[in-house]
Amino acid sequence: MILHDESGDRIHASMCIDLYRKLKMEIREWSVYKFKNFIVMDNKTKTRPTS
């Protein structure tokens, strides 16, 4: 997933496969969702999906 914050900065996000399978029929492109109970981590990989 590619998200953005209040400032419009892009954020890469992922979810575990079990949660994806549970929600995949409900998630729609261009829709707005509220997230809670998540962890923010630095991306230290060479691949940057939001660049």
Short mmCIF file of N, CA and C in Angstrom, two decimals:
data_model
loop_
_atom_site.label_atom_id
_atom_site.label_comp_id
_atom_site.label_asym_id
_atom_site.label_seq_id
_atom_site.Cartn_x
_atom_site.Cartn_y
_atom_site.Cartn_z
N MET A 1 0.84 -1.17 0.00
CA MET A 1 0.00 0.00 0.00
C MET A 1 0.88 1.23 0.00
N ILE A 2 0.42 2.25 -0.65
CA ILE A 2 1.07 3.55 -0.56
C ILE A 2 0.05 4.49 0.08
N LEU A 3 0.45 5.11 1.16
CA LEU A 3 -0.41 6.02 1.91
C LEU A 3 0.22 7.40 1.89
N HIS A 4 -0.48 8.38 2.42
CA HIS A 4 0.16 9.67 2.64
C HIS A 4 -0.33 10.25 3.96
N ASP A 5 0.53 11.09 4.55
CA ASP A 5 0.18 11.69 5.83
C ASP A 5 -0.50 13.04 5.62
N GLU A 6 -0.74 13.76 6.72
CA GLU A 6 -1.43 15.05 6.66
C GLU A 6 -0.72 16.05 5.77
N SER A 7 0.61 15.95 5.68
CA SER A 7 1.41 16.88 4.87
C SER A 7 1.48 16.46 3.41
N GLY A 8 0.95 15.30 3.08
CA GLY A 8 1.01 14.81 1.71
C GLY A 8 2.24 13.97 1.41
N ASP A 9 3.08 13.72 2.44
CA ASP A 9 4.25 12.87 2.26
C ASP A 9 3.80 11.43 2.08
N ARG A 10 4.40 10.73 1.12
CA ARG A 10 4.03 9.34 0.84
C ARG A 10 4.66 8.39 1.86
N ILE A 11 3.92 7.35 2.18
CA ILE A 11 4.34 6.36 3.17
C ILE A 11 4.07 4.98 2.59
N HIS A 12 5.05 4.08 2.67
CA HIS A 12 4.85 2.69 2.26
C HIS A 12 4.32 1.92 3.45
N ALA A 13 3.34 1.07 3.22
CA ALA A 13 2.77 0.26 4.30
C ALA A 13 2.55 -1.16 3.82
N SER A 14 2.53 -2.08 4.75
CA SER A 14 2.22 -3.47 4.43
C SER A 14 1.42 -4.07 5.58
N MET A 15 0.79 -5.20 5.30
CA MET A 15 0.03 -5.90 6.34
C MET A 15 0.32 -7.39 6.23
N CYS A 16 0.08 -8.10 7.30
CA CYS A 16 0.32 -9.54 7.28
C CYS A 16 -0.68 -10.21 6.34
N ILE A 17 -0.30 -11.33 5.78
CA ILE A 17 -1.10 -12.02 4.78
C ILE A 17 -2.47 -12.44 5.31
N ASP A 18 -2.55 -12.82 6.57
CA ASP A 18 -3.84 -13.23 7.14
C ASP A 18 -4.82 -12.06 7.17
N LEU A 19 -4.33 -10.89 7.55
CA LEU A 19 -5.20 -9.71 7.58
C LEU A 19 -5.60 -9.32 6.16
N TYR A 20 -4.65 -9.39 5.23
CA TYR A 20 -4.97 -9.09 3.83
C TYR A 20 -6.07 -10.00 3.30
N ARG A 21 -5.95 -11.28 3.54
CA ARG A 21 -6.98 -12.23 3.07
C ARG A 21 -8.34 -11.91 3.66
N LYS A 22 -8.35 -11.46 4.90
CA LYS A 22 -9.60 -11.13 5.58
C LYS A 22 -10.24 -9.87 4.98
N LEU A 23 -9.41 -8.90 4.59
CA LEU A 23 -9.92 -7.60 4.16
C LEU A 23 -9.90 -7.35 2.66
N LYS A 24 -9.31 -8.22 1.87
CA LYS A 24 -9.06 -7.91 0.45
C LYS A 24 -10.33 -7.59 -0.34
N MET A 25 -11.46 -8.13 0.00
CA MET A 25 -12.69 -7.82 -0.73
C MET A 25 -13.31 -6.49 -0.29
N GLU A 26 -12.84 -5.95 0.83
CA GLU A 26 -13.38 -4.69 1.35
C GLU A 26 -12.51 -3.48 1.00
N ILE A 27 -11.24 -3.70 0.69
CA ILE A 27 -10.32 -2.60 0.40
C ILE A 27 -10.51 -2.16 -1.04
N ARG A 28 -10.74 -0.87 -1.24
CA ARG A 28 -10.97 -0.32 -2.58
C ARG A 28 -9.98 0.80 -2.86
N GLU A 29 -9.46 0.82 -4.08
CA GLU A 29 -8.57 1.89 -4.51
C GLU A 29 -9.29 3.23 -4.45
N TRP A 30 -8.58 4.27 -4.08
CA TRP A 30 -9.06 5.65 -3.95
C TRP A 30 -10.02 5.84 -2.78
N SER A 31 -10.15 4.85 -1.92
CA SER A 31 -11.01 4.98 -0.74
C SER A 31 -10.19 5.53 0.43
N VAL A 32 -10.87 6.00 1.44
CA VAL A 32 -10.23 6.54 2.64
C VAL A 32 -10.47 5.59 3.79
N TYR A 33 -9.41 5.27 4.52
CA TYR A 33 -9.50 4.35 5.65
C TYR A 33 -8.80 4.94 6.86
N LYS A 34 -9.28 4.59 8.02
CA LYS A 34 -8.65 5.00 9.28
C LYS A 34 -7.90 3.80 9.84
N PHE A 35 -6.63 4.00 10.19
CA PHE A 35 -5.80 2.93 10.73
C PHE A 35 -5.55 3.16 12.21
N LYS A 36 -5.49 2.08 12.97
CA LYS A 36 -5.10 2.17 14.37
C LYS A 36 -4.32 0.91 14.72
N ASN A 37 -3.61 0.96 15.84
CA ASN A 37 -2.80 -0.18 16.30
C ASN A 37 -1.76 -0.59 15.25
N PHE A 38 -0.92 0.35 14.84
CA PHE A 38 0.11 0.04 13.86
C PHE A 38 1.48 0.46 14.39
N ILE A 39 2.52 -0.02 13.75
CA ILE A 39 3.90 0.26 14.15
C ILE A 39 4.58 1.04 13.02
N VAL A 40 5.34 2.07 13.38
CA VAL A 40 6.11 2.85 12.41
C VAL A 40 7.57 2.44 12.54
N MET A 41 8.20 2.11 11.39
CA MET A 41 9.60 1.67 11.39
C MET A 41 10.35 2.39 10.27
N ASP A 42 11.67 2.58 10.45
CA ASP A 42 12.51 3.13 9.39
C ASP A 42 12.64 2.11 8.27
N ASN A 43 12.66 2.60 7.04
CA ASN A 43 12.91 1.74 5.88
C ASN A 43 14.40 1.81 5.57
N LYS A 44 15.12 0.76 5.88
CA LYS A 44 16.56 0.75 5.68
C LYS A 44 16.96 -0.07 4.46
N THR A 45 15.99 -0.45 3.64
CA THR A 45 16.30 -1.22 2.44
C THR A 45 16.67 -0.29 1.29
N LYS A 46 17.29 -0.85 0.26
CA LYS A 46 17.65 -0.05 -0.92
C LYS A 46 16.44 0.24 -1.79
N THR A 47 15.43 -0.62 -1.73
CA THR A 47 14.22 -0.42 -2.52
C THR A 47 13.29 0.53 -1.79
N ARG A 48 12.84 1.57 -2.49
CA ARG A 48 11.95 2.55 -1.88
C ARG A 48 10.71 2.67 -2.75
N PRO A 49 9.61 2.01 -2.39
CA PRO A 49 8.42 1.98 -3.23
C PRO A 49 7.78 3.34 -3.46
N THR A 50 8.06 4.31 -2.61
CA THR A 50 7.42 5.62 -2.75
C THR A 50 8.29 6.65 -3.42
N SER A 51 9.49 6.28 -3.90
CA SER A 51 10.35 7.30 -4.52
C SER A 51 10.01 7.53 -5.97
#
